[in-house]
Amino acid sequence: MKLPKIVILDEKDKRLHERSKEVTFPLSNEDKKMIQDMILYLTMSQIESEREKYDLRAGMGLSACQIGVMKRIFVIVEEVEEEKFKNYIVINPKILSYSEEEIFVGEGEGCLSVNREVLGIVPRKARITVEAYDMDGKKYQIRVREDISIAFQHEIDHLNGILFVDKIDPKNPFKNQEKMREI
Ligand code: NI
C-alpha cells in the first residue's frame, strides 16, 4: 500500500479550534479523493506492518479540518475482524437522539492531532442516532454504540472546533467518573 500524502495538523493550529462549514453537493473530485485518502491513511495506521513502515500512530477517526480542509466531513475506519475494515463516511452530520447512559474510554481518548499524554476522561453518550450524507449526497440515518458512538462524537466535536482535551477539566480530570460506564 502507498501512504497517501496527508499532513495532520497539531492541536496548536488555530484551524482545529474553528467551526467547519456545511458541505454542498455534488462533491468535487478533490473532496472525493480526500475522503479516499483519509480512509486509506486510517486503514494503514491500523495495520501493524504499515504502521511500523511509515511510523504512524494508530487512529480510527479523522476529520477534514485535521488536514486543513474546513468542511463538515469525517471518516471512521473500524477493524471488524483481523485486518477487515468497515468504513463510515459522514458528511454534514446531525445528532438526532442519544441515550441517557454515558460512557468513557478508561485509558483516555486519543486524537491524531494531540501529540501528548492527557490525563482524564470525556463523558460520551453510549448510543447516538445520526443523520448524515454519503459521498453521493444521499441522506442516511445511522445508530452507533459504544466505541463507534464515542468516535462519532469525538469527530463531530472536531467539526465544531472542539478537541477532546477541551472537555477535560484539568483541576478535576476524572469528574463524574462514577456516574458513567467505562469501556
Ligand atoms: Ni481527534
mmCIF file of C-alpha atoms and ligand atoms in Angstrom:
data_model
loop_
_atom_site.group_PDB
_atom_site.id
_atom_site.type_symbol
_atom_site.label_atom_id
_atom_site.label_comp_id
_atom_site.label_asym_id
_atom_site.label_seq_id
_atom_site.Cartn_x
_atom_site.Cartn_y
_atom_site.Cartn_z
ATOM 1 C CA MET A 1 0.000 0.000 0.000
ATOM 2 C CA LYS A 2 1.122 3.524 -0.703
ATOM 3 C CA LEU A 3 0.652 6.025 2.092
ATOM 4 C CA PRO A 4 -1.461 8.994 0.942
ATOM 5 C CA LYS A 5 0.160 12.389 1.312
ATOM 6 C CA ILE A 6 -1.665 13.672 4.351
ATOM 7 C CA VAL A 7 -0.337 16.164 6.857
ATOM 8 C CA ILE A 8 -2.260 16.092 10.114
ATOM 9 C CA LEU A 9 -2.420 19.400 11.937
ATOM 10 C CA ASP A 10 -1.349 19.647 15.546
ATOM 11 C CA GLU A 11 -3.698 20.959 18.237
ATOM 12 C CA LYS A 12 -1.780 24.249 18.302
ATOM 13 C CA ASP A 13 -3.074 25.068 14.807
ATOM 14 C CA LYS A 14 -5.961 27.524 15.059
ATOM 15 C CA ARG A 15 -7.968 25.761 12.351
ATOM 16 C CA LEU A 16 -8.597 22.949 14.823
ATOM 17 C CA HIS A 17 -10.440 25.426 17.018
ATOM 18 C CA GLU A 18 -12.761 26.746 14.324
ATOM 19 C CA ARG A 19 -16.133 25.547 13.123
ATOM 20 C CA SER A 20 -16.112 23.743 9.766
ATOM 21 C CA LYS A 21 -18.629 24.675 7.073
ATOM 22 C CA GLU A 22 -21.565 22.712 5.684
ATOM 23 C CA VAL A 23 -20.765 20.802 2.507
ATOM 24 C CA THR A 24 -22.727 21.323 -0.700
ATOM 25 C CA PHE A 25 -23.293 18.569 -3.258
ATOM 26 C CA PRO A 26 -22.127 17.236 -5.608
ATOM 27 C CA LEU A 27 -18.725 16.809 -4.022
ATOM 28 C CA SER A 28 -15.751 17.925 -6.074
ATOM 29 C CA ASN A 29 -13.382 15.227 -7.298
ATOM 30 C CA GLU A 30 -10.824 16.774 -4.956
ATOM 31 C CA ASP A 31 -13.098 16.170 -1.957
ATOM 32 C CA LYS A 32 -13.816 12.597 -3.052
ATOM 33 C CA LYS A 33 -10.091 11.937 -3.366
ATOM 34 C CA MET A 34 -9.514 13.482 0.060
ATOM 35 C CA ILE A 35 -12.102 11.145 1.622
ATOM 36 C CA GLN A 36 -10.489 8.110 -0.007
ATOM 37 C CA ASP A 37 -7.063 9.248 1.162
ATOM 38 C CA MET A 38 -8.307 9.743 4.724
ATOM 39 C CA ILE A 39 -9.781 6.225 4.759
ATOM 40 C CA LEU A 40 -6.612 4.686 3.359
ATOM 41 C CA TYR A 41 -4.466 6.563 5.859
ATOM 42 C CA LEU A 42 -6.521 5.341 8.832
ATOM 43 C CA THR A 43 -6.654 1.800 7.453
ATOM 44 C CA MET A 44 -2.878 1.687 7.058
ATOM 45 C CA SER A 45 -2.452 3.109 10.559
ATOM 46 C CA GLN A 46 -4.365 0.086 11.888
ATOM 47 C CA ILE A 47 -2.268 -2.497 10.029
ATOM 48 C CA GLU A 48 0.813 -3.189 12.121
ATOM 49 C CA SER A 49 3.269 -3.692 9.255
ATOM 50 C CA GLU A 50 2.201 -0.461 7.527
ATOM 51 C CA ARG A 51 2.112 1.445 10.785
ATOM 52 C CA GLU A 52 5.694 0.459 11.521
ATOM 53 C CA LYS A 53 6.912 1.010 7.975
ATOM 54 C CA TYR A 54 5.601 4.578 7.907
ATOM 55 C CA ASP A 55 5.964 5.319 11.631
ATOM 56 C CA LEU A 56 2.253 6.088 12.068
ATOM 57 C CA ARG A 57 0.068 6.450 15.117
ATOM 58 C CA ALA A 58 -2.970 4.188 15.024
ATOM 59 C CA GLY A 59 -6.194 6.095 14.542
ATOM 60 C CA MET A 60 -9.803 5.209 13.862
ATOM 61 C CA GLY A 61 -11.251 8.628 13.018
ATOM 62 C CA LEU A 62 -10.199 11.684 11.087
ATOM 63 C CA SER A 63 -11.982 14.936 10.284
ATOM 64 C CA ALA A 64 -11.278 17.066 7.223
ATOM 65 C CA CYS A 65 -10.289 20.024 9.428
ATOM 66 C CA GLN A 66 -7.412 17.927 10.784
ATOM 67 C CA ILE A 67 -5.836 18.104 7.349
ATOM 68 C CA GLY A 68 -6.755 21.760 6.936
ATOM 69 C CA VAL A 69 -9.998 21.401 4.962
ATOM 70 C CA MET A 70 -12.727 23.257 6.838
ATOM 71 C CA LYS A 71 -15.667 21.157 5.662
ATOM 72 C CA ARG A 72 -18.087 19.108 7.750
ATOM 73 C CA ILE A 73 -16.687 15.736 6.709
ATOM 74 C CA PHE A 74 -15.209 12.938 8.772
ATOM 75 C CA VAL A 75 -14.357 9.283 8.286
ATOM 76 C CA ILE A 76 -14.097 6.387 10.691
ATOM 77 C CA VAL A 77 -12.377 3.096 9.985
ATOM 78 C CA GLU A 78 -13.384 0.222 12.232
ATOM 79 C CA GLU A 79 -11.482 -3.053 12.287
ATOM 80 C CA VAL A 80 -14.348 -5.555 12.439
ATOM 81 C CA GLU A 81 -12.111 -8.596 12.330
ATOM 82 C CA GLU A 82 -8.395 -9.208 11.741
ATOM 83 C CA GLU A 83 -7.443 -6.714 9.001
ATOM 84 C CA LYS A 84 -11.042 -6.432 7.813
ATOM 85 C CA PHE A 85 -12.320 -2.898 7.927
ATOM 86 C CA LYS A 86 -15.634 -1.128 7.860
ATOM 87 C CA ASN A 87 -15.656 2.492 6.730
ATOM 88 C CA TYR A 88 -18.003 5.256 7.755
ATOM 89 C CA ILE A 89 -18.154 8.372 5.591
ATOM 90 C CA VAL A 90 -20.033 11.109 7.402
ATOM 91 C CA ILE A 91 -20.897 14.460 5.838
ATOM 92 C CA ASN A 92 -22.919 17.286 7.446
ATOM 93 C CA PRO A 93 -23.856 15.110 10.444
ATOM 94 C CA LYS A 94 -26.628 15.970 12.870
ATOM 95 C CA ILE A 95 -27.276 14.103 16.113
ATOM 96 C CA LEU A 96 -30.979 13.232 16.152
ATOM 97 C CA SER A 97 -31.107 11.487 19.517
ATOM 98 C CA TYR A 98 -28.881 9.987 22.161
ATOM 99 C CA SER A 99 -29.036 7.611 25.089
ATOM 100 C CA GLU A 100 -29.255 8.739 28.690
ATOM 101 C CA GLU A 101 -26.408 6.411 29.512
ATOM 102 C CA GLU A 102 -22.914 7.858 29.411
ATOM 103 C CA ILE A 103 -19.645 6.034 28.873
ATOM 104 C CA PHE A 104 -15.961 6.890 28.728
ATOM 105 C CA VAL A 105 -12.750 5.361 27.446
ATOM 106 C CA GLY A 106 -10.953 4.059 30.510
ATOM 107 C CA GLU A 107 -7.463 4.548 29.119
ATOM 108 C CA GLY A 108 -8.378 8.033 27.888
ATOM 109 C CA GLU A 109 -9.298 9.195 24.407
ATOM 110 C CA GLY A 110 -6.686 9.766 21.773
ATOM 111 C CA CYS A 111 -6.507 12.074 18.780
ATOM 112 C CA LEU A 112 -4.072 12.172 15.876
ATOM 113 C CA SER A 113 -3.818 15.947 16.432
ATOM 114 C CA VAL A 114 -2.964 15.683 20.127
ATOM 115 C CA ASN A 115 0.617 14.552 20.464
ATOM 116 C CA ARG A 116 0.976 14.387 24.231
ATOM 117 C CA GLU A 117 -0.268 12.372 27.159
ATOM 118 C CA VAL A 118 -3.527 13.736 28.501
ATOM 119 C CA LEU A 119 -4.861 12.601 31.847
ATOM 120 C CA GLY A 120 -8.613 12.451 32.245
ATOM 121 C CA ILE A 121 -11.863 11.180 30.836
ATOM 122 C CA VAL A 122 -14.502 12.563 28.490
ATOM 123 C CA PRO A 123 -18.193 11.816 29.068
ATOM 124 C CA ARG A 124 -19.843 10.455 25.919
ATOM 125 C CA LYS A 125 -23.289 9.113 25.097
ATOM 126 C CA ALA A 126 -23.377 5.315 24.912
ATOM 127 C CA ARG A 127 -25.598 5.378 21.812
ATOM 128 C CA ILE A 128 -26.477 8.078 19.317
ATOM 129 C CA THR A 129 -28.586 8.300 16.182
ATOM 130 C CA VAL A 130 -27.082 10.473 13.494
ATOM 131 C CA GLU A 131 -28.400 11.816 10.231
ATOM 132 C CA ALA A 132 -25.750 12.500 7.609
ATOM 133 C CA TYR A 133 -24.971 12.403 3.888
ATOM 134 C CA ASP A 134 -22.842 9.977 1.946
ATOM 135 C CA MET A 135 -20.379 10.804 -0.855
ATOM 136 C CA ASP A 136 -23.211 10.917 -3.397
ATOM 137 C CA GLY A 137 -25.186 13.401 -1.344
ATOM 138 C CA LYS A 138 -27.693 10.796 -0.260
ATOM 139 C CA LYS A 139 -29.133 11.296 3.217
ATOM 140 C CA TYR A 140 -28.991 8.377 5.656
ATOM 141 C CA GLN A 141 -29.524 7.621 9.321
ATOM 142 C CA ILE A 142 -27.266 5.516 11.470
ATOM 143 C CA ARG A 143 -27.387 4.372 15.086
ATOM 144 C CA VAL A 144 -23.987 3.790 16.627
ATOM 145 C CA ARG A 145 -22.985 2.482 20.001
ATOM 146 C CA GLU A 146 -20.014 2.015 22.325
ATOM 147 C CA ASP A 147 -16.605 2.840 20.771
ATOM 148 C CA ILE A 148 -18.133 3.858 17.444
ATOM 149 C CA SER A 149 -20.540 6.186 19.239
ATOM 150 C CA ILE A 150 -17.569 7.755 21.025
ATOM 151 C CA ALA A 151 -15.668 8.064 17.744
ATOM 152 C CA PHE A 152 -18.646 9.806 16.101
ATOM 153 C CA GLN A 153 -18.986 12.252 18.998
ATOM 154 C CA HIS A 154 -15.239 12.919 19.011
ATOM 155 C CA GLU A 155 -15.299 13.698 15.272
ATOM 156 C CA ILE A 156 -18.490 15.787 15.429
ATOM 157 C CA ASP A 157 -16.717 17.849 18.090
ATOM 158 C CA HIS A 158 -13.835 18.378 15.635
ATOM 159 C CA LEU A 159 -16.302 19.822 13.106
ATOM 160 C CA ASN A 160 -17.294 22.326 15.795
ATOM 161 C CA GLY A 161 -13.694 23.219 16.635
ATOM 162 C CA ILE A 162 -13.651 21.233 19.877
ATOM 163 C CA LEU A 163 -10.893 18.829 20.899
ATOM 164 C CA PHE A 164 -11.349 16.081 23.474
ATOM 165 C CA VAL A 165 -8.806 17.836 25.698
ATOM 166 C CA ASP A 166 -11.141 20.863 25.833
ATOM 167 C CA LYS A 167 -13.684 18.650 27.603
ATOM 168 C CA ILE A 168 -11.391 17.653 30.444
ATOM 169 C CA ASP A 169 -11.238 19.882 33.493
ATOM 170 C CA PRO A 170 -7.535 19.890 34.441
ATOM 171 C CA LYS A 171 -8.473 20.537 38.088
ATOM 172 C CA ASN A 172 -10.771 17.518 38.151
ATOM 173 C CA PRO A 173 -9.897 15.266 35.188
ATOM 174 C CA PHE A 174 -11.972 12.311 36.420
ATOM 175 C CA LYS A 175 -15.084 14.294 37.301
ATOM 176 C CA ASN A 176 -18.311 12.244 37.474
ATOM 177 C CA GLN A 177 -16.473 9.039 36.607
ATOM 178 C CA GLU A 178 -18.712 7.065 38.986
ATOM 179 C CA LYS A 179 -21.808 8.147 37.044
ATOM 180 C CA MET A 180 -20.561 6.661 33.771
ATOM 181 C CA ARG A 181 -19.684 3.235 32.433
ATOM 182 C CA GLU A 182 -16.091 2.559 31.436
ATOM 183 C CA ILE A 183 -15.406 0.871 28.117
HETATM 184 NI NI NI B 1 -9.363 13.695 17.029
#
